[in-house]
Amino acid sequence: MSDTSLTDSAAAQPALGPTRSVAFEARLKRRYRAEKRFKAMGLGAILFSVAMLLILLVTMVGNGIGGFKRAEVQVPVDFAAVGISATPEMLNQPGAMELLRAQGLPELVEFSAEQALGPVAAADLSPNAWQDVGKAIIADPSRAQGQQTFWIPAGGDLAKAYSGDGSTEEKALAAKLSAEGKLAQHFDGGFLTRSDATDPQEVGIWGALKGSILTMIVTLVLAFPIGVLAALYLEEYAPKNWWTDLIEVSINNLAAVPSIIFGLLGLAVFLWLFPDMRSAPLIGGMTLALMTMPVIVIAGRNAIKAVPPSIRDGALAVGASPVQVVFHHVLPLALPGILTGTIIGMARALGETAPLLMIGMRAFVASPPDGLTSPATVLPVQIFLWSDEIDRGFVERTSAAIIVLLLFLLAMNGLAIYLRNKFEKTW
């Protein structure tokens, strides 16, 4: 190569350096801008999610606060007119309320309401208003002497008028009683202890809450051990062949099946085997266990896979049997991940309505279930039934029931997270 060509080549090379540097800087700036946009979109997504969650919580709390209250009227009752001869020993008996009924307490409360509120307002009182007086007397027998003042639930029309609904006459009556201090809204502690009713002033959430607790117990007792054992077998013992591959594919597909399909399965199988247990927590729990089990199996297998092989090798090296390796080393280390999957599955089961509607748990149940085989309903179904009512009082009760459901879910998840953190180990 001639000296002239070498000189020309050397002269051309420095000219390429600045060009490459400018292009590199441009690409680097584009990457930085793309990274900033990605961070901004991620932050925006988080802020949007938090905003939606806050809107949901504020809406539910704002609407639900009124659901924990009810309209009550002030009624002075003179027990000197109709004596209630009931000793504390008599009132401690199971039939104390019937004893008070037999001694004329309903008639006395009705007469006292007419005298204090007028015949129109007294006629609109809750039919079971006298029972609130009876409960107060049972709690404190001294209140059955002389003249006592009680706050008893107003009727549905008077309660709606106090909230701003109803006819002009009802609103005027409610405004008059409110101005006189005889009509007001008070915290309704009985909402947490009563069951379903046709009057929003008398409804309670305890029946549905107890049904949910019993149903979740059945679901957990069935789904958790079977799901964990199935995950252990598939991951530690099952041979790798087409049969286990088919089982794994089936489990993954079951986890994505719509919940109403499990309701149809429970209707076709469990109610066929136990026809007298329709709407029982036992049937509901077995149906939800079918839906929850695939989630626990998948989460359990992933948690077992995450245990380092060195744990197994070390246990085998010191003489542990394969069963001891699994239950003494692998399972304790995988338990936090398994509990995470259980939390997800149980939370999904707690909020399910469709499968429970299919097995008849939408029945009107006016008393809490006595056991796993008694007729019952659950919180999501109760919320669904109340939301279908046109009475304004049920709208507020629905929001209050949603708050109870969220608190129940929070308590259940908190317990699961505590257990997960307790068993969590690092390696």
Coordinates of C-alpha atoms in Angstrom, one line a residue:
M1 CA 0.0 0.0 0.0
S2 CA 1.4 3.4 -0.9
D3 CA 2.2 6.1 1.5
T4 CA -0.5 8.3 0.0
S5 CA -3.3 5.9 0.7
L6 CA -2.1 5.4 4.2
T7 CA -2.1 9.1 4.8
D8 CA -5.6 9.4 3.3
S9 CA -6.9 6.6 5.6
A10 CA -5.4 8.0 8.7
A11 CA -6.9 11.4 7.8
A12 CA -10.3 9.9 7.4
Q13 CA -10.4 7.9 10.7
P14 CA -10.5 10.9 13.1
A15 CA -13.6 12.2 11.2
L16 CA -15.6 9.1 12.2
G17 CA -15.0 9.6 15.9
P18 CA -17.3 12.6 16.5
T19 CA -20.0 11.1 14.3
R20 CA -20.1 7.9 16.3
S21 CA -20.0 9.9 19.6
V22 CA -23.0 12.0 18.5
A23 CA -25.0 9.0 17.5
F24 CA -24.2 7.2 20.7
E25 CA -25.2 10.2 22.8
A26 CA -28.5 10.4 20.9
R27 CA -29.2 6.7 21.5
L28 CA -28.3 7.1 25.2
K29 CA -30.7 10.0 25.6
R30 CA -33.5 8.1 23.9
R31 CA -32.9 5.2 26.3
Y32 CA -33.0 7.6 29.3
R33 CA -36.2 9.2 28.0
A34 CA -37.8 5.7 27.5
E35 CA -36.7 4.8 31.1
K36 CA -38.3 7.9 32.5
R37 CA -41.5 7.3 30.6
F38 CA -41.6 3.7 31.9
K39 CA -41.1 4.9 35.5
A40 CA -43.8 7.6 35.0
M41 CA -46.3 5.0 33.6
G42 CA -45.5 2.6 36.5
L43 CA -45.9 5.4 39.1
G44 CA -49.1 6.5 37.3
A45 CA -50.5 3.0 37.4
I46 CA -49.8 2.7 41.2
L47 CA -51.3 6.1 41.9
F48 CA -54.4 5.3 39.8
S49 CA -54.9 2.0 41.7
V50 CA -54.5 3.7 45.0
A51 CA -56.9 6.4 44.0
M52 CA -59.5 3.9 42.9
L53 CA -59.1 2.0 46.2
L54 CA -59.5 5.2 48.2
I55 CA -62.6 6.1 46.2
L56 CA -64.0 2.6 46.9
L57 CA -63.2 2.8 50.6
V58 CA -64.5 6.3 51.1
T59 CA -67.7 5.5 49.2
M60 CA -68.4 2.3 51.1
V61 CA -67.6 3.9 54.5
G62 CA -69.6 7.0 53.7
N63 CA -72.7 5.0 52.7
G64 CA -72.1 2.3 55.3
I65 CA -71.9 4.5 58.4
G66 CA -75.7 5.1 58.1
G67 CA -76.2 1.4 57.9
F68 CA -74.9 0.9 61.4
K69 CA -77.6 3.3 62.7
R70 CA -81.4 3.2 62.8
A71 CA -84.2 5.6 63.4
E72 CA -85.6 5.3 67.0
V73 CA -88.4 7.0 68.8
Q74 CA -88.4 8.0 72.5
V75 CA -91.3 6.4 74.4
P76 CA -91.8 6.8 78.2
V77 CA -93.4 3.7 79.7
D78 CA -95.2 3.8 83.0
F79 CA -95.0 0.4 84.6
A80 CA -97.3 1.5 87.4
A81 CA -100.2 1.1 85.1
V82 CA -99.5 -2.5 84.2
G83 CA -97.2 -4.1 86.7
I84 CA -94.5 -6.4 85.4
S85 CA -93.9 -9.0 88.1
A86 CA -90.7 -10.5 87.1
T87 CA -87.9 -11.3 89.5
P88 CA -84.2 -11.4 88.3
E89 CA -84.4 -15.2 88.7
M90 CA -87.4 -15.4 86.4
L91 CA -85.8 -13.1 83.8
N92 CA -82.7 -15.3 83.7
Q93 CA -84.7 -18.2 82.4
P94 CA -84.7 -19.0 78.6
G95 CA -88.4 -18.1 78.3
A96 CA -88.1 -14.7 79.9
M97 CA -89.3 -12.9 76.7
E98 CA -92.5 -15.0 76.5
L99 CA -93.1 -14.3 80.2
L100 CA -93.0 -10.6 79.5
R101 CA -95.3 -11.1 76.5
A102 CA -97.8 -13.0 78.7
Q103 CA -97.8 -10.1 81.3
G104 CA -98.9 -7.6 78.6
L105 CA -95.6 -5.8 77.7
P106 CA -96.5 -5.5 74.0
E107 CA -99.8 -3.8 74.8
L108 CA -98.2 -1.6 77.4
V109 CA -95.6 -0.4 74.9
E110 CA -98.2 0.2 72.2
F111 CA -100.4 2.2 74.6
S112 CA -97.4 4.3 75.8
A113 CA -96.4 5.0 72.2
E114 CA -99.8 6.3 71.4
Q115 CA -99.8 8.6 74.4
A116 CA -96.3 10.0 73.7
L117 CA -96.2 10.1 69.9
G118 CA -99.8 10.1 68.8
P119 CA -101.8 7.4 67.0
V120 CA -100.3 8.0 63.6
A121 CA -96.7 7.7 64.7
A122 CA -97.5 4.8 67.1
A123 CA -99.1 2.8 64.3
D124 CA -95.9 3.1 62.3
L125 CA -93.7 1.6 65.0
S126 CA -91.8 -1.6 64.3
P127 CA -94.0 -4.6 65.2
N128 CA -91.2 -6.0 67.4
A129 CA -90.5 -2.8 69.2
W130 CA -91.7 -4.2 72.5
Q131 CA -88.9 -6.8 72.3
D132 CA -86.3 -4.0 72.6
V133 CA -88.0 -3.0 75.8
G134 CA -88.1 -6.6 77.0
K135 CA -84.4 -7.0 76.3
A136 CA -83.6 -3.9 78.3
I137 CA -85.7 -5.2 81.2
I138 CA -84.0 -8.6 81.1
A139 CA -80.6 -6.9 81.1
D140 CA -81.7 -4.7 84.0
P141 CA -84.8 -5.8 86.0
S142 CA -84.9 -2.5 87.9
R143 CA -86.1 -0.8 84.6
A144 CA -89.5 -2.6 85.1
Q145 CA -90.4 -0.2 87.9
G146 CA -92.0 3.2 87.8
Q147 CA -91.8 5.3 84.7
Q148 CA -88.9 4.5 82.4
T149 CA -87.9 6.0 79.0
F150 CA -86.9 3.7 76.1
W151 CA -85.6 4.3 72.6
I152 CA -87.4 1.8 70.4
P153 CA -87.1 1.3 66.6
A154 CA -89.4 3.3 64.4
G155 CA -91.3 1.7 61.5
G156 CA -90.1 1.6 58.0
D157 CA -92.2 4.5 56.7
L158 CA -91.2 6.8 59.6
A159 CA -87.5 5.9 59.2
K160 CA -87.7 6.6 55.4
A161 CA -89.4 9.9 56.1
Y162 CA -86.7 10.8 58.6
S163 CA -84.1 10.1 55.9
G164 CA -85.9 12.4 53.4
D165 CA -88.1 9.9 51.5
G166 CA -91.8 9.3 51.7
S167 CA -94.9 11.4 51.5
T168 CA -95.3 15.0 52.6
E169 CA -97.3 14.0 55.6
E170 CA -94.8 11.5 56.7
K171 CA -91.9 14.0 56.3
A172 CA -93.8 16.5 58.3
L173 CA -94.5 14.1 61.1
A174 CA -90.8 13.0 61.2
A175 CA -89.7 16.6 61.2
K176 CA -92.1 17.4 64.1
L177 CA -90.9 14.4 66.2
S178 CA -87.3 15.2 65.4
A179 CA -87.8 18.8 66.5
E180 CA -89.3 17.6 69.8
G181 CA -86.4 15.3 70.4
K182 CA -88.5 12.2 70.1
L183 CA -87.0 10.9 66.9
A184 CA -83.3 10.4 66.2
Q185 CA -80.8 8.0 64.7
H186 CA -78.7 6.0 67.2
F187 CA -76.0 3.3 66.7
D188 CA -77.6 0.0 66.2
G189 CA -75.6 -2.6 68.0
G190 CA -78.1 -5.2 67.2
F191 CA -77.1 -5.0 63.5
L192 CA -74.1 -7.2 64.5
T193 CA -76.2 -9.7 66.5
R194 CA -79.5 -10.1 64.6
S195 CA -80.2 -12.1 61.4
D196 CA -82.1 -11.3 58.2
A197 CA -85.6 -9.7 58.3
T198 CA -88.1 -8.1 56.0
D199 CA -87.8 -4.7 57.8
P200 CA -84.5 -2.8 57.3
Q201 CA -84.9 -1.5 60.9
E202 CA -84.8 -5.1 62.1
V203 CA -82.2 -6.7 59.9
G204 CA -78.8 -7.9 61.2
I205 CA -75.7 -9.4 59.8
W206 CA -74.8 -12.1 62.4
G207 CA -76.7 -14.9 60.6
A208 CA -74.8 -14.3 57.4
L209 CA -71.5 -13.7 59.2
K210 CA -71.8 -17.0 61.1
G211 CA -72.7 -18.8 57.9
S212 CA -69.6 -17.4 56.2
I213 CA -67.4 -18.5 59.1
L214 CA -68.8 -22.0 59.1
T215 CA -68.5 -22.2 55.3
M216 CA -64.9 -21.0 55.3
I217 CA -64.0 -23.5 58.1
V218 CA -65.3 -26.4 55.9
T219 CA -63.5 -25.0 52.9
L220 CA -60.2 -24.6 54.7
V221 CA -60.4 -28.0 56.4
L222 CA -61.0 -29.8 53.1
A223 CA -59.0 -27.7 50.6
F224 CA -55.8 -27.0 52.5
P225 CA -54.6 -30.6 53.5
I226 CA -55.8 -32.2 50.2
G227 CA -54.2 -29.4 48.2
V228 CA -50.9 -29.5 50.1
L229 CA -50.6 -33.3 49.9
A230 CA -51.5 -33.3 46.2
A231 CA -48.7 -30.7 45.6
L232 CA -46.2 -32.7 47.6
Y233 CA -47.0 -35.9 45.7
L234 CA -46.9 -34.3 42.2
E235 CA -43.6 -32.5 43.0
E236 CA -41.7 -35.1 45.1
Y237 CA -43.1 -38.5 44.4
A238 CA -45.1 -38.7 41.1
P239 CA -43.2 -40.2 38.1
K240 CA -42.7 -37.9 35.1
N241 CA -45.0 -39.4 32.5
W242 CA -47.9 -38.6 30.3
W243 CA -50.4 -39.4 33.2
T244 CA -48.9 -36.8 35.6
D245 CA -48.6 -34.3 32.7
L246 CA -52.4 -34.8 32.1
I247 CA -53.1 -34.2 35.8
E248 CA -51.0 -31.0 35.9
V249 CA -52.8 -29.7 32.8
S250 CA -56.1 -30.5 34.4
I251 CA -55.3 -28.7 37.6
N252 CA -54.1 -25.6 35.8
N253 CA -57.4 -25.6 33.8
L254 CA -59.5 -26.1 36.9
A255 CA -57.9 -23.0 38.4
A256 CA -59.3 -20.9 35.5
V257 CA -62.8 -22.5 35.4
P258 CA -65.6 -19.9 36.1
S259 CA -66.9 -20.3 39.7
I260 CA -70.5 -21.0 38.6
I261 CA -69.3 -24.3 37.0
F262 CA -68.3 -25.4 40.5
G263 CA -71.8 -24.4 41.7
L264 CA -73.3 -26.6 39.0
L265 CA -71.0 -29.5 40.1
G266 CA -72.0 -29.0 43.8
L267 CA -75.7 -29.0 42.7
A268 CA -75.3 -32.2 40.7
V269 CA -73.1 -34.1 43.1
F270 CA -73.4 -32.9 46.7
L271 CA -77.1 -32.1 46.8
W272 CA -77.7 -35.5 45.1
L273 CA -75.8 -37.2 47.9
F274 CA -77.2 -35.0 50.6
P275 CA -80.6 -33.8 49.4
D276 CA -81.7 -32.6 52.9
M277 CA -78.7 -30.2 53.4
R278 CA -79.7 -27.6 50.8
S279 CA -78.2 -24.2 51.7
A280 CA -76.2 -25.8 54.5
P281 CA -72.6 -24.5 55.3
L282 CA -71.3 -28.0 54.8
I283 CA -72.5 -28.2 51.2
G284 CA -71.3 -24.6 50.5
G285 CA -67.9 -25.4 52.0
M286 CA -67.4 -28.5 49.9
T287 CA -68.4 -26.6 46.8
L288 CA -66.0 -23.8 47.5
A289 CA -63.3 -26.3 48.4
L290 CA -63.4 -27.7 44.9
M291 CA -62.9 -24.2 43.6
T292 CA -60.0 -23.3 46.0
M293 CA -58.1 -26.6 45.8
P294 CA -56.4 -26.0 42.4
V295 CA -55.1 -22.6 43.5
I296 CA -53.5 -24.2 46.6
V297 CA -52.0 -27.0 44.5
I298 CA -50.4 -24.6 42.0
A299 CA -49.1 -22.3 44.7
G300 CA -47.9 -25.3 46.7
R301 CA -46.0 -26.8 43.8
N302 CA -44.3 -23.5 43.1
A303 CA -43.3 -23.1 46.7
I304 CA -41.9 -26.6 46.9
K305 CA -39.9 -26.0 43.7
A306 CA -38.4 -22.9 45.2
V307 CA -36.7 -25.0 48.0
P308 CA -33.0 -25.4 47.1
P309 CA -32.0 -28.9 46.1
S310 CA -29.1 -28.6 48.6
I311 CA -31.6 -28.9 51.4
R312 CA -32.8 -32.2 50.1
D313 CA -29.2 -33.4 49.4
G314 CA -28.0 -32.4 52.9
A315 CA -30.9 -34.1 54.6
L316 CA -30.3 -37.3 52.7
A317 CA -26.6 -37.1 53.4
V318 CA -27.1 -37.2 57.1
G319 CA -29.4 -40.3 56.9
A320 CA -32.9 -38.9 56.6
S321 CA -35.5 -41.0 54.8
P322 CA -37.3 -39.5 51.7
V323 CA -40.4 -39.0 53.8
Q324 CA -38.4 -37.2 56.6
V325 CA -36.8 -35.0 53.9
V326 CA -40.2 -33.9 52.7
F327 CA -42.0 -33.4 56.0
H328 CA -39.1 -32.2 58.2
H329 CA -37.2 -30.0 55.7
V330 CA -39.0 -29.3 52.4
L331 CA -42.5 -28.7 53.7
P332 CA -41.6 -26.3 56.6
L333 CA -39.5 -24.2 54.1
A334 CA -42.3 -24.2 51.5
L335 CA -45.1 -23.4 54.0
P336 CA -44.9 -19.6 53.7
G337 CA -45.4 -19.8 49.9
I338 CA -48.2 -22.4 50.4
L339 CA -49.9 -20.1 52.9
T340 CA -49.7 -17.2 50.3
G341 CA -51.6 -19.4 47.8
T342 CA -54.1 -20.3 50.5
I343 CA -54.7 -16.6 51.3
I344 CA -55.5 -16.0 47.6
G345 CA -57.8 -19.0 47.3
M346 CA -59.7 -18.3 50.6
A347 CA -60.1 -14.6 49.7
R348 CA -61.6 -15.6 46.4
A349 CA -63.9 -18.2 48.1
L350 CA -65.1 -15.7 50.7
G351 CA -66.3 -13.3 48.0
E352 CA -68.0 -15.9 45.8
T353 CA -71.7 -15.7 45.2
A354 CA -72.5 -17.6 42.0
P355 CA -71.7 -21.2 43.2
L356 CA -73.5 -20.6 46.5
L357 CA -76.6 -19.4 44.7
M358 CA -76.6 -22.6 42.7
I359 CA -76.8 -24.7 45.8
G360 CA -79.6 -22.7 47.4
M361 CA -77.8 -20.5 49.9
R362 CA -79.9 -17.5 48.9
A363 CA -82.8 -18.6 51.1
F364 CA -84.4 -16.2 53.6
V365 CA -82.9 -17.3 56.9
A366 CA -84.3 -15.5 60.0
S367 CA -82.0 -17.2 62.6
P368 CA -78.3 -18.0 62.7
P369 CA -77.3 -21.5 61.7
D370 CA -76.9 -23.9 64.6
G371 CA -74.3 -26.0 62.9
L372 CA -72.8 -27.2 59.6
T373 CA -76.0 -28.8 58.5
S374 CA -78.4 -26.0 59.3
P375 CA -79.9 -23.7 56.7
A376 CA -77.7 -20.6 56.3
T377 CA -76.6 -17.8 54.0
V378 CA -73.3 -16.1 53.7
L379 CA -72.2 -12.4 53.5
P380 CA -71.8 -12.1 49.7
V381 CA -75.2 -13.6 49.1
Q382 CA -76.8 -11.5 51.9
I383 CA -75.3 -8.4 50.3
F384 CA -76.7 -9.5 46.9
L385 CA -80.2 -10.0 48.3
W386 CA -80.2 -6.6 50.1
S387 CA -78.9 -4.8 47.1
D388 CA -82.0 -6.1 45.1
E389 CA -84.4 -4.4 47.6
I390 CA -85.9 -1.0 46.7
D391 CA -86.2 0.3 50.2
R392 CA -83.6 3.0 51.0
G393 CA -82.9 1.4 54.4
F394 CA -81.6 -1.7 52.7
V395 CA -79.2 0.4 50.6
E396 CA -77.4 1.7 53.7
R397 CA -77.5 -1.8 55.3
T398 CA -75.9 -3.2 52.1
S399 CA -73.0 -0.8 52.5
A400 CA -72.7 -1.7 56.1
A401 CA -72.6 -5.4 55.3
I402 CA -69.9 -4.7 52.7
I403 CA -67.8 -3.1 55.4
V404 CA -68.3 -6.1 57.6
L405 CA -67.2 -8.4 54.8
L406 CA -64.1 -6.3 54.1
L407 CA -63.2 -6.4 57.8
F408 CA -63.8 -10.1 57.9
L409 CA -61.5 -10.6 54.9
L410 CA -58.9 -8.3 56.5
A411 CA -59.0 -10.3 59.7
M412 CA -58.7 -13.6 57.8
N413 CA -55.8 -12.4 55.7
G414 CA -54.1 -10.9 58.7
L415 CA -54.2 -14.2 60.5
A416 CA -52.8 -16.0 57.4
I417 CA -50.0 -13.4 57.0
Y418 CA -49.1 -13.8 60.6
L419 CA -48.8 -17.6 60.3
R420 CA -46.8 -17.2 57.0
N421 CA -44.4 -14.8 58.7
K422 CA -44.1 -17.1 61.7
F423 CA -43.1 -20.1 59.6
E424 CA -41.0 -18.2 57.2
K425 CA -37.3 -19.2 57.2
T426 CA -34.3 -17.9 55.2
W427 CA -31.5 -20.0 53.7

